[in-house]
């Protein structure tokens, strides 16, 4: 079985989740001497618009992590110019069709974000790898963390972020996190995601390696939009897109050239390998 055929053939090979066939493909093509396989996972639930900012996220993972494959878990495929450009630019995206969960521990899921919260853990338990939110960006290789059973970043407020999770298959920390959903509260926005992850890291510190915000998260979201922050020490950036959607939707290959803030700088770095403003 040829991986290039799986990811870029026409028509696309679309797997289901879970899939023993996909598990065999992962075992065959993504095995190296590190604990965490070099697979990147993205989740796409709902009829969202695939924007330039999403294109840049995928491109960052492809360029700077160089994964053996990018698994794209979706209930419906996006469309549009940026999705089409991504499929032409990144050759190792593997499509995985998903039936989104409707209940957790017998309780109906209220928010689509909660569906992604639990599903990312199920993905990592099944395959291991690097989970990324679609507003998370990789700036340099995460390979030095791939010998840990689980690695996560800490935000400016001391909470553990779930936009980037690096975990081995059947990670003990991920398993405990999944088990915590027995007490799932549909009305609590971050109760079982950020809050529970933070509690579990305090309860089971030996099961997860934590890194401070300057490695994977910024001190505060406003630093991205209102300033030029020095991010050369960062492995990854989460852009906290809520509240900034209109501004982010205005960015494209043309406008990013003169965007004078942190996002403009690292977008240019991902796209062109150079963070400097274009003055002309």
mmCIF file of C-alpha atoms in Angstrom:
data_model
loop_
_atom_site.group_PDB
_atom_site.id
_atom_site.type_symbol
_atom_site.label_atom_id
_atom_site.label_comp_id
_atom_site.label_asym_id
_atom_site.label_seq_id
_atom_site.Cartn_x
_atom_site.Cartn_y
_atom_site.Cartn_z
ATOM 1 C CA UNK A 1 0.000 0.000 0.000
ATOM 2 C CA UNK A 2 1.459 3.343 -1.070
ATOM 3 C CA UNK A 3 1.085 6.283 1.342
ATOM 4 C CA UNK A 4 1.202 8.843 -1.462
ATOM 5 C CA UNK A 5 -1.772 7.116 -3.058
ATOM 6 C CA UNK A 6 -3.661 7.257 0.252
ATOM 7 C CA UNK A 7 -3.113 10.960 0.740
ATOM 8 C CA UNK A 8 -3.116 12.508 -2.714
ATOM 9 C CA UNK A 9 -4.700 10.026 -5.078
ATOM 10 C CA UNK A 10 -7.872 10.801 -6.954
ATOM 11 C CA UNK A 11 -10.429 10.008 -5.725
ATOM 12 C CA UNK A 12 -9.315 10.326 -2.107
ATOM 13 C CA UNK A 13 -9.004 7.291 0.113
ATOM 14 C CA UNK A 14 -11.263 8.056 3.067
ATOM 15 C CA UNK A 15 -10.936 5.966 6.219
ATOM 16 C CA UNK A 16 -13.480 5.574 8.989
ATOM 17 C CA UNK A 17 -12.824 5.909 12.714
ATOM 18 C CA UNK A 18 -11.975 3.610 14.323
ATOM 19 C CA UNK A 19 -10.326 1.586 11.579
ATOM 20 C CA UNK A 20 -8.044 -1.431 11.828
ATOM 21 C CA UNK A 21 -6.878 -0.687 8.298
ATOM 22 C CA UNK A 22 -5.807 2.830 9.273
ATOM 23 C CA UNK A 23 -4.116 1.483 12.378
ATOM 24 C CA UNK A 24 -2.055 -0.858 10.182
ATOM 25 C CA UNK A 25 -1.134 2.035 7.876
ATOM 26 C CA UNK A 26 -0.002 4.108 10.869
ATOM 27 C CA UNK A 27 2.040 1.207 12.263
ATOM 28 C CA UNK A 28 3.715 0.625 8.900
ATOM 29 C CA UNK A 29 4.554 4.183 7.850
ATOM 30 C CA UNK A 30 4.955 6.076 11.131
ATOM 31 C CA UNK A 31 7.240 3.857 13.173
ATOM 32 C CA UNK A 32 10.543 5.255 14.392
ATOM 33 C CA UNK A 33 12.614 4.998 17.566
ATOM 34 C CA UNK A 34 10.628 7.587 19.542
ATOM 35 C CA UNK A 35 7.756 6.959 21.958
ATOM 36 C CA UNK A 36 5.232 9.224 20.232
ATOM 37 C CA UNK A 37 4.617 8.546 16.534
ATOM 38 C CA UNK A 38 5.203 11.499 14.223
ATOM 39 C CA UNK A 39 1.556 11.885 13.251
ATOM 40 C CA UNK A 40 -0.356 15.166 13.396
ATOM 41 C CA UNK A 41 -4.102 15.081 14.106
ATOM 42 C CA UNK A 42 -6.675 17.756 13.279
ATOM 43 C CA UNK A 43 -10.424 17.697 13.968
ATOM 44 C CA UNK A 44 -12.983 19.474 11.778
ATOM 45 C CA UNK A 45 -16.573 19.287 13.033
ATOM 46 C CA UNK A 46 -19.439 21.275 11.522
ATOM 47 C CA UNK A 47 -19.902 23.429 8.433
ATOM 48 C CA UNK A 48 -17.186 25.948 9.257
ATOM 49 C CA UNK A 49 -15.478 28.113 6.680
ATOM 50 C CA UNK A 50 -11.928 26.979 5.956
ATOM 51 C CA UNK A 51 -9.926 30.204 6.164
ATOM 52 C CA UNK A 52 -6.396 31.358 5.384
ATOM 53 C CA UNK A 53 -5.525 31.056 9.105
ATOM 54 C CA UNK A 54 -6.385 27.339 8.968
ATOM 55 C CA UNK A 55 -4.285 26.882 5.839
ATOM 56 C CA UNK A 56 -1.290 28.418 7.655
ATOM 57 C CA UNK A 57 -1.759 26.106 10.654
ATOM 58 C CA UNK A 58 -1.630 22.971 8.491
ATOM 59 C CA UNK A 59 1.308 24.357 6.540
ATOM 60 C CA UNK A 60 3.209 25.031 9.778
ATOM 61 C CA UNK A 61 2.760 21.434 10.900
ATOM 62 C CA UNK A 62 3.850 20.117 7.518
ATOM 63 C CA UNK A 63 6.930 22.349 7.220
ATOM 64 C CA UNK A 64 8.270 22.392 10.759
ATOM 65 C CA UNK A 65 7.166 19.051 12.210
ATOM 66 C CA UNK A 66 7.511 17.070 8.972
ATOM 67 C CA UNK A 67 5.011 14.399 10.072
ATOM 68 C CA UNK A 68 4.707 11.059 8.333
ATOM 69 C CA UNK A 69 1.047 11.916 7.846
ATOM 70 C CA UNK A 70 -1.597 14.421 8.886
ATOM 71 C CA UNK A 71 -4.865 12.753 9.853
ATOM 72 C CA UNK A 72 -7.870 14.982 9.158
ATOM 73 C CA UNK A 73 -10.867 13.800 11.203
ATOM 74 C CA UNK A 74 -14.074 15.323 9.855
ATOM 75 C CA UNK A 75 -17.824 14.887 9.811
ATOM 76 C CA UNK A 76 -18.032 16.950 6.605
ATOM 77 C CA UNK A 77 -15.222 18.124 4.360
ATOM 78 C CA UNK A 78 -14.537 21.847 4.029
ATOM 79 C CA UNK A 79 -14.357 23.543 0.659
ATOM 80 C CA UNK A 80 -13.158 26.800 -0.838
ATOM 81 C CA UNK A 81 -9.917 28.271 -2.156
ATOM 82 C CA UNK A 82 -7.833 27.756 0.985
ATOM 83 C CA UNK A 83 -8.866 24.120 1.386
ATOM 84 C CA UNK A 84 -8.179 23.480 -2.287
ATOM 85 C CA UNK A 85 -4.775 25.153 -2.012
ATOM 86 C CA UNK A 86 -3.951 23.104 1.078
ATOM 87 C CA UNK A 87 -4.737 19.849 -0.731
ATOM 88 C CA UNK A 88 -2.410 20.921 -3.558
ATOM 89 C CA UNK A 89 0.353 22.054 -1.193
ATOM 90 C CA UNK A 90 0.447 19.401 1.541
ATOM 91 C CA UNK A 91 0.617 15.890 0.055
ATOM 92 C CA UNK A 92 0.309 13.699 3.155
ATOM 93 C CA UNK A 93 -3.144 14.618 4.479
ATOM 94 C CA UNK A 94 -5.184 11.466 5.114
ATOM 95 C CA UNK A 95 -8.948 11.907 5.393
ATOM 96 C CA UNK A 96 -10.823 10.138 8.201
ATOM 97 C CA UNK A 97 -14.629 10.250 8.215
ATOM 98 C CA UNK A 98 -16.154 10.557 11.681
ATOM 99 C CA UNK A 99 -19.607 10.234 13.213
ATOM 100 C CA UNK A 100 -19.471 12.924 15.873
ATOM 101 C CA UNK A 101 -20.294 11.848 19.428
ATOM 102 C CA UNK A 102 -23.704 12.939 20.712
ATOM 103 C CA UNK A 103 -23.425 11.816 24.334
ATOM 104 C CA UNK A 104 -20.724 11.499 26.973
ATOM 105 C CA UNK A 105 -21.426 9.209 29.940
ATOM 106 C CA UNK A 106 -25.101 9.168 29.015
ATOM 107 C CA UNK A 107 -25.381 12.969 28.938
ATOM 108 C CA UNK A 108 -26.189 14.824 25.735
ATOM 109 C CA UNK A 109 -23.356 17.022 24.466
ATOM 110 C CA UNK A 110 -24.440 20.665 24.365
ATOM 111 C CA UNK A 111 -21.437 22.311 22.661
ATOM 112 C CA UNK A 112 -19.686 21.173 19.492
ATOM 113 C CA UNK A 113 -16.406 22.093 21.239
ATOM 114 C CA UNK A 114 -17.102 19.363 23.814
ATOM 115 C CA UNK A 115 -17.349 16.847 20.989
ATOM 116 C CA UNK A 116 -13.856 17.827 19.889
ATOM 117 C CA UNK A 117 -12.610 17.806 23.510
ATOM 118 C CA UNK A 118 -13.438 14.145 24.066
ATOM 119 C CA UNK A 119 -12.681 13.050 20.520
ATOM 120 C CA UNK A 120 -9.088 14.362 20.581
ATOM 121 C CA UNK A 121 -8.430 12.125 23.578
ATOM 122 C CA UNK A 122 -9.922 9.094 21.829
ATOM 123 C CA UNK A 123 -7.718 9.768 18.792
ATOM 124 C CA UNK A 124 -4.569 9.999 20.898
ATOM 125 C CA UNK A 125 -5.458 6.852 22.838
ATOM 126 C CA UNK A 126 -5.996 4.964 19.584
ATOM 127 C CA UNK A 127 -2.976 6.163 17.578
ATOM 128 C CA UNK A 128 -0.777 8.454 19.652
ATOM 129 C CA UNK A 129 0.767 11.488 18.002
ATOM 130 C CA UNK A 130 0.481 15.274 18.071
ATOM 131 C CA UNK A 131 -2.967 16.822 18.342
ATOM 132 C CA UNK A 132 -3.379 20.415 17.120
ATOM 133 C CA UNK A 133 -6.305 22.812 17.178
ATOM 134 C CA UNK A 134 -6.776 24.554 13.846
ATOM 135 C CA UNK A 135 -5.620 27.832 15.456
ATOM 136 C CA UNK A 136 -2.395 26.291 16.773
ATOM 137 C CA UNK A 137 0.875 26.807 14.858
ATOM 138 C CA UNK A 138 4.176 24.921 14.909
ATOM 139 C CA UNK A 139 7.351 27.016 14.692
ATOM 140 C CA UNK A 140 9.978 24.305 15.143
ATOM 141 C CA UNK A 141 10.129 20.571 15.540
ATOM 142 C CA UNK A 142 8.510 19.002 18.594
ATOM 143 C CA UNK A 143 10.629 15.862 18.282
ATOM 144 C CA UNK A 144 12.480 16.472 21.551
ATOM 145 C CA UNK A 145 9.143 15.921 23.354
ATOM 146 C CA UNK A 146 8.314 12.706 21.507
ATOM 147 C CA UNK A 147 10.187 10.518 23.978
ATOM 148 C CA UNK A 148 7.769 11.511 26.750
ATOM 149 C CA UNK A 149 4.567 9.584 27.300
ATOM 150 C CA UNK A 150 2.600 12.847 27.317
ATOM 151 C CA UNK A 151 3.546 16.529 26.998
ATOM 152 C CA UNK A 152 1.362 19.632 27.323
ATOM 153 C CA UNK A 153 1.829 23.389 27.654
ATOM 154 C CA UNK A 154 0.824 25.771 30.443
ATOM 155 C CA UNK A 155 -0.884 29.085 29.684
ATOM 156 C CA UNK A 156 -0.370 32.480 31.347
ATOM 157 C CA UNK A 157 -3.075 31.804 33.966
ATOM 158 C CA UNK A 158 -1.551 28.488 35.063
ATOM 159 C CA UNK A 159 -4.097 26.320 33.260
ATOM 160 C CA UNK A 160 -3.037 23.456 31.022
ATOM 161 C CA UNK A 161 -3.854 24.057 27.362
ATOM 162 C CA UNK A 162 -5.455 21.371 25.227
ATOM 163 C CA UNK A 163 -4.845 23.009 21.834
ATOM 164 C CA UNK A 164 -1.577 21.056 21.544
ATOM 165 C CA UNK A 165 -1.155 17.605 23.074
ATOM 166 C CA UNK A 166 1.781 15.275 22.408
ATOM 167 C CA UNK A 167 1.023 11.745 23.588
ATOM 168 C CA UNK A 168 1.976 8.132 23.078
ATOM 169 C CA UNK A 169 -0.632 5.558 22.152
ATOM 170 C CA UNK A 170 -2.448 4.399 25.305
ATOM 171 C CA UNK A 171 -0.842 7.175 27.344
ATOM 172 C CA UNK A 172 -1.759 6.737 31.013
ATOM 173 C CA UNK A 173 -2.469 10.445 31.387
ATOM 174 C CA UNK A 174 -4.823 10.438 28.391
ATOM 175 C CA UNK A 175 -6.578 7.368 29.758
ATOM 176 C CA UNK A 176 -7.161 9.037 33.137
ATOM 177 C CA UNK A 177 -8.432 12.120 31.346
ATOM 178 C CA UNK A 178 -10.927 10.030 29.381
ATOM 179 C CA UNK A 179 -12.064 8.336 32.599
ATOM 180 C CA UNK A 180 -12.687 11.762 34.165
ATOM 181 C CA UNK A 181 -15.514 12.269 31.672
ATOM 182 C CA UNK A 182 -17.641 9.978 33.848
ATOM 183 C CA UNK A 183 -18.475 13.214 35.657
ATOM 184 C CA UNK A 184 -19.076 15.191 32.442
ATOM 185 C CA UNK A 185 -21.124 18.359 32.943
ATOM 186 C CA UNK A 186 -22.708 19.511 29.635
ATOM 187 C CA UNK A 187 -23.154 23.041 31.000
ATOM 188 C CA UNK A 188 -19.532 23.545 32.027
ATOM 189 C CA UNK A 189 -17.561 25.106 29.171
ATOM 190 C CA UNK A 190 -14.063 23.979 30.154
ATOM 191 C CA UNK A 191 -14.773 21.761 33.133
ATOM 192 C CA UNK A 192 -13.663 18.473 31.608
ATOM 193 C CA UNK A 193 -11.092 19.929 29.233
ATOM 194 C CA UNK A 194 -8.835 22.674 30.599
ATOM 195 C CA UNK A 195 -9.917 22.520 34.260
ATOM 196 C CA UNK A 196 -9.779 18.732 34.507
ATOM 197 C CA UNK A 197 -6.461 18.518 32.644
ATOM 198 C CA UNK A 198 -4.962 20.999 35.111
ATOM 199 C CA UNK A 199 -6.275 19.014 38.096
ATOM 200 C CA UNK A 200 -4.935 15.762 36.669
ATOM 201 C CA UNK A 201 -1.449 17.199 36.142
ATOM 202 C CA UNK A 202 -1.407 18.168 39.825
ATOM 203 C CA UNK A 203 -2.689 14.767 40.892
ATOM 204 C CA UNK A 204 -0.504 12.688 38.538
ATOM 205 C CA UNK A 205 2.598 14.772 37.784
ATOM 206 C CA UNK A 206 4.680 11.740 36.814
ATOM 207 C CA UNK A 207 2.379 10.977 33.869
ATOM 208 C CA UNK A 208 2.762 14.259 31.980
ATOM 209 C CA UNK A 209 5.570 16.667 31.171
ATOM 210 C CA UNK A 210 4.538 20.316 31.387
ATOM 211 C CA UNK A 211 6.095 23.312 29.670
ATOM 212 C CA UNK A 212 5.496 26.940 30.534
ATOM 213 C CA UNK A 213 3.536 29.283 28.274
ATOM 214 C CA UNK A 214 6.570 30.677 26.454
ATOM 215 C CA UNK A 215 7.152 27.325 24.801
ATOM 216 C CA UNK A 216 3.702 26.551 23.439
ATOM 217 C CA UNK A 217 1.321 29.351 24.462
ATOM 218 C CA UNK A 218 1.639 33.117 24.676
ATOM 219 C CA UNK A 219 1.347 34.999 27.971
ATOM 220 C CA UNK A 220 -1.862 36.639 26.766
ATOM 221 C CA UNK A 221 -3.786 36.645 23.526
ATOM 222 C CA UNK A 222 -3.553 40.438 23.166
ATOM 223 C CA UNK A 223 0.216 40.138 22.725
ATOM 224 C CA UNK A 224 -0.509 38.514 19.375
ATOM 225 C CA UNK A 225 -2.711 41.256 18.018
ATOM 226 C CA UNK A 226 -1.433 44.483 19.614
ATOM 227 C CA UNK A 227 2.320 43.967 19.850
ATOM 228 C CA UNK A 228 5.381 42.405 18.278
ATOM 229 C CA UNK A 229 6.400 39.739 20.768
ATOM 230 C CA UNK A 230 9.762 37.970 20.623
ATOM 231 C CA UNK A 231 8.807 34.377 19.830
ATOM 232 C CA UNK A 232 12.142 32.909 18.707
ATOM 233 C CA UNK A 233 12.172 30.679 21.808
ATOM 234 C CA UNK A 234 8.701 29.277 21.113
ATOM 235 C CA UNK A 235 7.972 25.818 19.759
ATOM 236 C CA UNK A 236 4.372 26.654 18.979
ATOM 237 C CA UNK A 237 1.779 29.422 19.221
ATOM 238 C CA UNK A 238 -1.937 29.331 19.976
ATOM 239 C CA UNK A 239 -3.680 32.434 18.656
ATOM 240 C CA UNK A 240 -6.809 32.500 20.868
ATOM 241 C CA UNK A 241 -8.956 33.338 17.839
ATOM 242 C CA UNK A 242 -12.244 33.990 19.674
ATOM 243 C CA UNK A 243 -13.005 37.689 19.546
ATOM 244 C CA UNK A 244 -10.629 38.237 16.621
ATOM 245 C CA UNK A 245 -12.361 36.293 13.841
ATOM 246 C CA UNK A 246 -13.088 39.280 11.596
ATOM 247 C CA UNK A 247 -9.487 40.449 11.751
ATOM 248 C CA UNK A 248 -8.178 36.947 11.068
ATOM 249 C CA UNK A 249 -10.542 36.513 8.115
ATOM 250 C CA UNK A 250 -9.041 39.645 6.552
ATOM 251 C CA UNK A 251 -5.567 38.070 6.329
ATOM 252 C CA UNK A 252 -4.365 36.595 3.046
ATOM 253 C CA UNK A 253 -1.115 36.349 1.087
ATOM 254 C CA UNK A 254 -1.339 40.028 0.215
ATOM 255 C CA UNK A 255 -2.377 41.614 3.531
ATOM 256 C CA UNK A 256 -0.032 39.464 5.640
ATOM 257 C CA UNK A 257 2.957 41.143 3.981
ATOM 258 C CA UNK A 258 2.331 44.381 5.904
ATOM 259 C CA UNK A 259 0.592 43.082 9.028
ATOM 260 C CA UNK A 260 2.618 44.720 11.815
ATOM 261 C CA UNK A 261 1.993 42.499 14.841
ATOM 262 C CA UNK A 262 3.023 39.118 16.209
ATOM 263 C CA UNK A 263 0.592 37.168 14.044
ATOM 264 C CA UNK A 264 1.837 38.902 10.902
ATOM 265 C CA UNK A 265 5.438 38.072 11.792
ATOM 266 C CA UNK A 266 5.030 34.377 12.464
ATOM 267 C CA UNK A 267 2.566 33.891 9.595
ATOM 268 C CA UNK A 268 5.230 35.313 7.258
ATOM 269 C CA UNK A 269 7.806 33.018 8.842
ATOM 270 C CA UNK A 270 5.610 29.967 8.215
ATOM 271 C CA UNK A 271 4.718 31.013 4.675
ATOM 272 C CA UNK A 272 8.051 32.367 3.476
ATOM 273 C CA UNK A 273 10.683 31.536 6.114
ATOM 274 C CA UNK A 274 11.125 35.253 6.834
ATOM 275 C CA UNK A 275 9.255 37.218 9.512
ATOM 276 C CA UNK A 276 10.172 40.722 8.264
ATOM 277 C CA UNK A 277 7.595 43.229 7.074
ATOM 278 C CA UNK A 278 7.338 43.965 3.388
ATOM 279 C CA UNK A 279 7.512 47.752 3.171
ATOM 280 C CA UNK A 280 6.663 48.052 -0.506
#
